[in-house]
Structures are given as C-alpha cells and as structure tokens.
Amino acid sequence: MNKALLIVDVQNDFCEGGSLEVKNSLDIIPVINKLIDKFKQLSYPVIATKDWHPSNHKSFASVSGGRIGELGELNGIPQIWWPDHCIQGTKGAELHPDLNTVDTVIHKGSDPEVDSYSGFFSASGKPTLLEEVLKKQKVDTLYIVGLATDYCVKFTVLDALSLGYKVIVIKDGCQGVNINPEDSKLAFFKMKEKGAEIISSTKLEI
Ligand code: VGL
Ligand code: ZN
C-alpha cells in the first residue's frame, strides 16, 4: 500500500490578496513545498484539490442575495454565503504560483446548486474523482495540508476517515478562515476526535 500528499485548495483566491483571503496563508507554502519535494523523492503521489466554481455558483452571496459570512440554506442544506471565489478559468482559481508542481489536480464545486468543501464528495453526496485516483494508486494513508483548516481541510479529512484512510494532518501546513476565532482549533479537535493524527511538519516521519 501507498502514502500520498493531499493539498487542499492552495489557490490564489484563498491566499493573501485573494477574494476570500485566509490570513497568514502564505506561511504554509514553504512548509508544503518541502513536503512536495519529500513525497516526490519517495515516488509517493502528490495530489491537489481545486475549488472550481462556475460564476453563477449559489454559494456566492452575489448570486443568492445573502450576506457574506452569514448562514443561510441552499437546496435544503445549511450554507454560508461567500464572496465570489475560485471561478473556473480565472487567476483566482489557479494554484498559488509559489507552490511547487503537483502530479494530479482534482476539481470540486462545479455544480452551481451545491457546495463542496470536501475533496471527496459534494454536500449532496456526489463523488469527485479523488477516491478513484487514490484507489488506482493503491493509497491507504493520506497526509493532508491546505486551506482552509475550518472548511475544506476539515471536511476532506472527515470524509477520508469515513472512507477508511489513515489520515495525518500536518498542522503548520494548514491555515483557517476563522469567522469565529476558535474555528480552526475546533476543527483540529474534531478531526482528532474522529481519528486523524495531527502533527507538526518537523515531526514528520515517512
Ligand atoms: C473553502 C469556503 C468556500 C475552502 C471553499 O477551500 O476552505 N472555503 N469555498
Ligand atoms: Zn468555494
């Protein structure tokens, strides 16, 4: 069996200067780049997810008429309204230019009717290509980093655990949105409670 590095949504719109910027997000890039180099050296797959919304995505406050950061409902599912972000084909949707090259990119969030924080499934349960890619490469252990700790990283980790993967979250390779100041702390707590190992990159042994 095999290990893989999974990098969640390190896209321009989530980095400093982006439309949904995560504070201190650029700090994680050198940490992730070291991991990319290490995994590649060992011939382990390096996979990145991309939030990949059409411009009429209904999680956008501008489309649904909600207020940014407030909780509403989208097709019967609780939904936070976001600024327009990661629109397909735009600069904001590209992986950050300082990020080293990855092997595979998985797109999510393309259906305008439903959000998809997790790299595995949309909020309505429709799978992305991620599990198929991991199965093909016989991956059973995922090392997960990226943006944002309290949304896409958290939901990706929880789905990975439900699917039976061993999950190690590298905490200095993650950064959170923190609409509420404790959100990232709570997210790490929840991921750990569900079975993820949370480590610092300096403690990584692969
Ligand atoms: C994300 C909010 C909306 C994320 C994506 O990547 O964490 N957050 N879409
Ligand atoms: Zn999004």
Short mmCIF file of C-alpha atoms and ligand atoms in Angstrom, two decimals:
data_model
loop_
_atom_site.label_atom_id
_atom_site.label_comp_id
_atom_site.label_asym_id
_atom_site.label_seq_id
_atom_site.Cartn_x
_atom_site.Cartn_y
_atom_site.Cartn_z
CA MET A 1 0.00 0.00 0.00
CA ASN A 2 0.93 3.60 -0.53
CA LYS A 3 1.06 7.05 1.01
CA ALA A 4 0.04 10.29 -0.71
CA LEU A 5 0.22 14.02 -0.04
CA LEU A 6 -3.13 15.79 -0.47
CA ILE A 7 -3.01 19.58 -0.77
CA VAL A 8 -6.38 21.25 -0.33
CA ASP A 9 -7.29 24.44 -2.25
CA VAL A 10 -3.99 26.38 -2.14
CA GLN A 11 -5.43 28.75 -4.75
CA ASN A 12 -4.86 32.48 -5.27
CA ASP A 13 -8.32 33.48 -4.03
CA PHE A 14 -7.66 31.86 -0.64
CA CYS A 15 -4.19 33.41 -0.32
CA GLU A 16 -3.27 36.96 0.72
CA GLY A 17 -4.70 39.39 -1.83
CA GLY A 18 -7.39 36.93 -2.98
CA SER A 19 -11.15 37.47 -2.83
CA LEU A 20 -11.56 35.05 0.11
CA GLU A 21 -8.11 35.50 1.59
CA VAL A 22 -7.08 33.43 4.57
CA LYS A 23 -4.82 35.35 6.94
CA ASN A 24 -1.21 34.12 7.01
CA SER A 25 -1.93 31.65 4.25
CA LEU A 26 1.40 32.34 2.55
CA ASP A 27 3.20 30.98 5.64
CA ILE A 28 2.13 27.46 4.76
CA ILE A 29 3.57 27.44 1.23
CA PRO A 30 7.24 26.79 2.14
CA VAL A 31 6.07 24.05 4.54
CA ILE A 32 4.02 22.42 1.77
CA ASN A 33 6.81 22.79 -0.79
CA LYS A 34 9.18 20.83 1.45
CA LEU A 35 6.54 18.11 1.74
CA ILE A 36 6.01 18.06 -2.03
CA ASP A 37 9.75 17.57 -2.59
CA LYS A 38 9.92 14.83 0.02
CA PHE A 39 6.93 12.89 -1.32
CA LYS A 40 8.20 13.16 -4.88
CA GLN A 41 11.64 11.93 -3.86
CA LEU A 42 9.99 8.83 -2.42
CA SER A 43 7.76 8.44 -5.53
CA TYR A 44 4.57 8.99 -3.50
CA PRO A 45 1.70 10.73 -5.32
CA VAL A 46 1.15 14.46 -4.76
CA ILE A 47 -2.46 15.49 -5.35
CA ALA A 48 -4.05 18.94 -5.10
CA THR A 49 -7.72 19.83 -4.96
CA LYS A 50 -9.10 22.98 -6.56
CA ASP A 51 -12.30 24.74 -5.63
CA TRP A 52 -13.70 25.20 -9.15
CA HIS A 53 -16.91 27.20 -9.22
CA PRO A 54 -18.93 28.47 -12.17
CA SER A 55 -19.56 32.25 -11.92
CA ASN A 56 -23.22 31.59 -11.01
CA HIS A 57 -22.39 29.34 -8.07
CA LYS A 58 -25.10 29.65 -5.45
CA SER A 59 -22.68 29.68 -2.50
CA PHE A 60 -21.80 33.21 -3.66
CA ALA A 61 -23.57 35.95 -1.73
CA SER A 62 -23.71 37.90 -5.01
CA VAL A 63 -25.74 35.12 -6.64
CA SER A 64 -28.00 34.07 -3.77
CA GLY A 65 -28.52 37.52 -2.27
CA GLY A 66 -27.27 36.51 1.20
CA ARG A 67 -24.81 38.44 3.34
CA ILE A 68 -21.14 37.39 3.23
CA GLY A 69 -20.24 35.23 6.23
CA GLU A 70 -23.86 34.63 7.23
CA LEU A 71 -25.56 31.27 7.39
CA GLY A 72 -28.45 30.51 5.04
CA GLU A 73 -29.76 27.46 3.23
CA LEU A 74 -29.06 26.15 -0.26
CA ASN A 75 -31.38 23.45 -1.60
CA GLY A 76 -32.18 22.32 1.94
CA ILE A 77 -28.54 22.25 3.11
CA PRO A 78 -27.08 24.85 5.55
CA GLN A 79 -24.83 27.20 3.58
CA ILE A 80 -22.51 30.08 4.47
CA TRP A 81 -22.56 32.83 1.84
CA TRP A 82 -19.14 33.55 0.41
CA PRO A 83 -17.65 36.29 -1.73
CA ASP A 84 -17.18 35.21 -5.37
CA HIS A 85 -14.08 32.99 -5.42
CA CYS A 86 -12.24 30.35 -7.45
CA ILE A 87 -14.23 30.95 -10.62
CA GLN A 88 -13.26 28.43 -13.28
CA GLY A 89 -10.51 29.66 -15.58
CA THR A 90 -9.68 32.82 -13.58
CA LYS A 91 -6.37 33.75 -11.95
CA GLY A 92 -8.05 33.41 -8.55
CA ALA A 93 -8.73 29.74 -9.20
CA GLU A 94 -5.13 28.91 -10.09
CA LEU A 95 -2.89 27.19 -7.59
CA HIS A 96 -0.60 29.76 -5.92
CA PRO A 97 2.38 30.40 -8.24
CA ASP A 98 4.89 29.76 -5.41
CA LEU A 99 3.55 26.23 -4.88
CA ASN A 100 5.77 23.51 -6.35
CA THR A 101 4.27 21.35 -9.08
CA VAL A 102 1.81 18.61 -8.16
CA ASP A 103 1.07 15.36 -10.03
CA THR A 104 -2.73 15.46 -10.16
CA VAL A 105 -5.44 18.10 -9.71
CA ILE A 106 -8.95 17.22 -8.56
CA HIS A 107 -11.73 19.75 -9.19
CA LYS A 108 -14.74 20.24 -6.90
CA GLY A 109 -17.64 22.65 -6.51
CA SER A 110 -18.53 22.80 -10.22
CA ASP A 111 -22.27 22.25 -9.72
CA PRO A 112 -23.82 25.72 -9.16
CA GLU A 113 -26.56 24.23 -6.95
CA VAL A 114 -24.39 22.65 -4.25
CA ASP A 115 -21.19 23.48 -2.36
CA SER A 116 -18.33 21.04 -1.95
CA TYR A 117 -15.95 21.70 0.90
CA SER A 118 -14.71 18.11 0.84
CA GLY A 119 -12.37 16.94 -1.87
CA PHE A 120 -14.24 13.61 -1.92
CA PHE A 121 -17.96 14.46 -2.03
CA SER A 122 -20.22 17.46 -2.59
CA ALA A 123 -22.58 18.47 0.22
CA SER A 124 -25.26 16.39 -1.53
CA GLY A 125 -23.00 13.33 -1.64
CA LYS A 126 -21.84 13.31 -5.26
CA PRO A 127 -18.28 11.98 -5.52
CA THR A 128 -15.38 13.80 -7.20
CA LEU A 129 -12.64 11.82 -8.95
CA LEU A 130 -10.46 11.79 -5.82
CA GLU A 131 -11.30 8.35 -4.46
CA GLU A 132 -10.89 6.77 -7.89
CA VAL A 133 -7.44 8.35 -8.29
CA LEU A 134 -6.37 7.16 -4.82
CA LYS A 135 -7.66 3.63 -5.47
CA LYS A 136 -5.76 3.40 -8.75
CA GLN A 137 -2.56 4.28 -6.91
CA LYS A 138 -3.36 1.95 -4.01
CA VAL A 139 -3.17 4.77 -1.47
CA ASP A 140 -4.21 3.93 2.08
CA THR A 141 -2.55 6.76 4.03
CA LEU A 142 -3.14 10.46 3.40
CA TYR A 143 -1.02 13.37 4.61
CA ILE A 144 -3.30 16.39 4.36
CA VAL A 145 -2.46 20.14 4.29
CA GLY A 146 -4.01 23.28 2.82
CA LEU A 147 -6.76 25.86 3.07
CA ALA A 148 -8.90 26.30 4.93
CA THR A 149 -8.50 24.34 8.16
CA ASP A 150 -12.07 25.05 9.28
CA TYR A 151 -13.78 24.30 5.92
CA CYS A 152 -12.25 22.36 3.07
CA VAL A 153 -9.43 20.74 5.05
CA LYS A 154 -11.80 19.68 7.83
CA PHE A 155 -14.45 18.19 5.52
CA THR A 156 -11.85 16.45 3.36
CA VAL A 157 -10.22 14.90 6.44
CA LEU A 158 -13.55 13.75 7.90
CA ASP A 159 -14.60 12.12 4.61
CA ALA A 160 -11.18 10.46 4.25
CA LEU A 161 -11.58 8.97 7.73
CA SER A 162 -15.11 7.71 6.96
CA LEU A 163 -13.77 6.09 3.81
CA GLY A 164 -11.21 4.21 5.91
CA TYR A 165 -8.00 6.07 5.10
CA LYS A 166 -5.36 6.59 7.73
CA VAL A 167 -5.08 10.38 7.96
CA ILE A 168 -2.24 12.56 9.18
CA VAL A 169 -2.92 16.32 9.21
CA ILE A 170 0.19 18.49 9.16
CA LYS A 171 -0.90 21.49 11.16
CA ASP A 172 1.73 24.03 10.10
CA GLY A 173 0.72 23.21 6.52
CA CYS A 174 -2.85 24.42 7.20
CA GLN A 175 -4.45 27.81 7.86
CA GLY A 176 -8.05 28.67 8.74
CA VAL A 177 -10.65 31.30 7.78
CA ASN A 178 -11.78 31.68 11.42
CA ILE A 179 -15.07 33.54 11.01
CA ASN A 180 -15.20 32.78 14.73
CA PRO A 181 -11.76 33.00 16.36
CA GLU A 182 -11.79 29.41 17.69
CA ASP A 183 -12.90 27.73 14.44
CA SER A 184 -9.53 26.25 13.47
CA LYS A 185 -8.91 24.99 16.99
CA LEU A 186 -12.33 23.32 17.00
CA ALA A 187 -11.66 21.85 13.55
CA PHE A 188 -8.38 20.26 14.70
CA PHE A 189 -10.18 18.92 17.78
CA LYS A 190 -12.95 17.38 15.65
CA MET A 191 -10.50 15.83 13.15
CA LYS A 192 -8.52 14.31 16.02
CA GLU A 193 -11.66 13.05 17.74
CA LYS A 194 -12.67 11.25 14.52
CA GLY A 195 -9.28 9.54 14.24
CA ALA A 196 -6.86 11.85 12.43
CA GLU A 197 -3.35 12.26 13.72
CA ILE A 198 -2.37 15.95 13.99
CA ILE A 199 1.36 16.59 13.76
CA SER A 200 3.86 19.34 13.02
CA SER A 201 5.92 19.03 9.82
CA THR A 202 9.08 18.91 11.95
CA LYS A 203 7.79 15.65 13.49
CA LEU A 204 7.01 14.03 10.15
CA GLU A 205 8.44 10.58 9.52
CA ILE A 206 7.70 8.95 6.19
C1 VGL B 1 -13.45 26.98 1.01
C2 VGL B 1 -15.10 28.45 1.61
C3 VGL B 1 -15.70 28.31 0.38
C4 VGL B 1 -12.18 26.27 1.38
C5 VGL B 1 -14.05 26.83 -0.22
O1 VGL B 1 -11.38 25.92 0.47
O2 VGL B 1 -11.95 26.07 2.59
N1 VGL B 1 -13.99 27.78 1.92
N2 VGL B 1 -15.17 27.50 -0.53
ZN ZN B 2 -15.83 27.55 -2.59
#
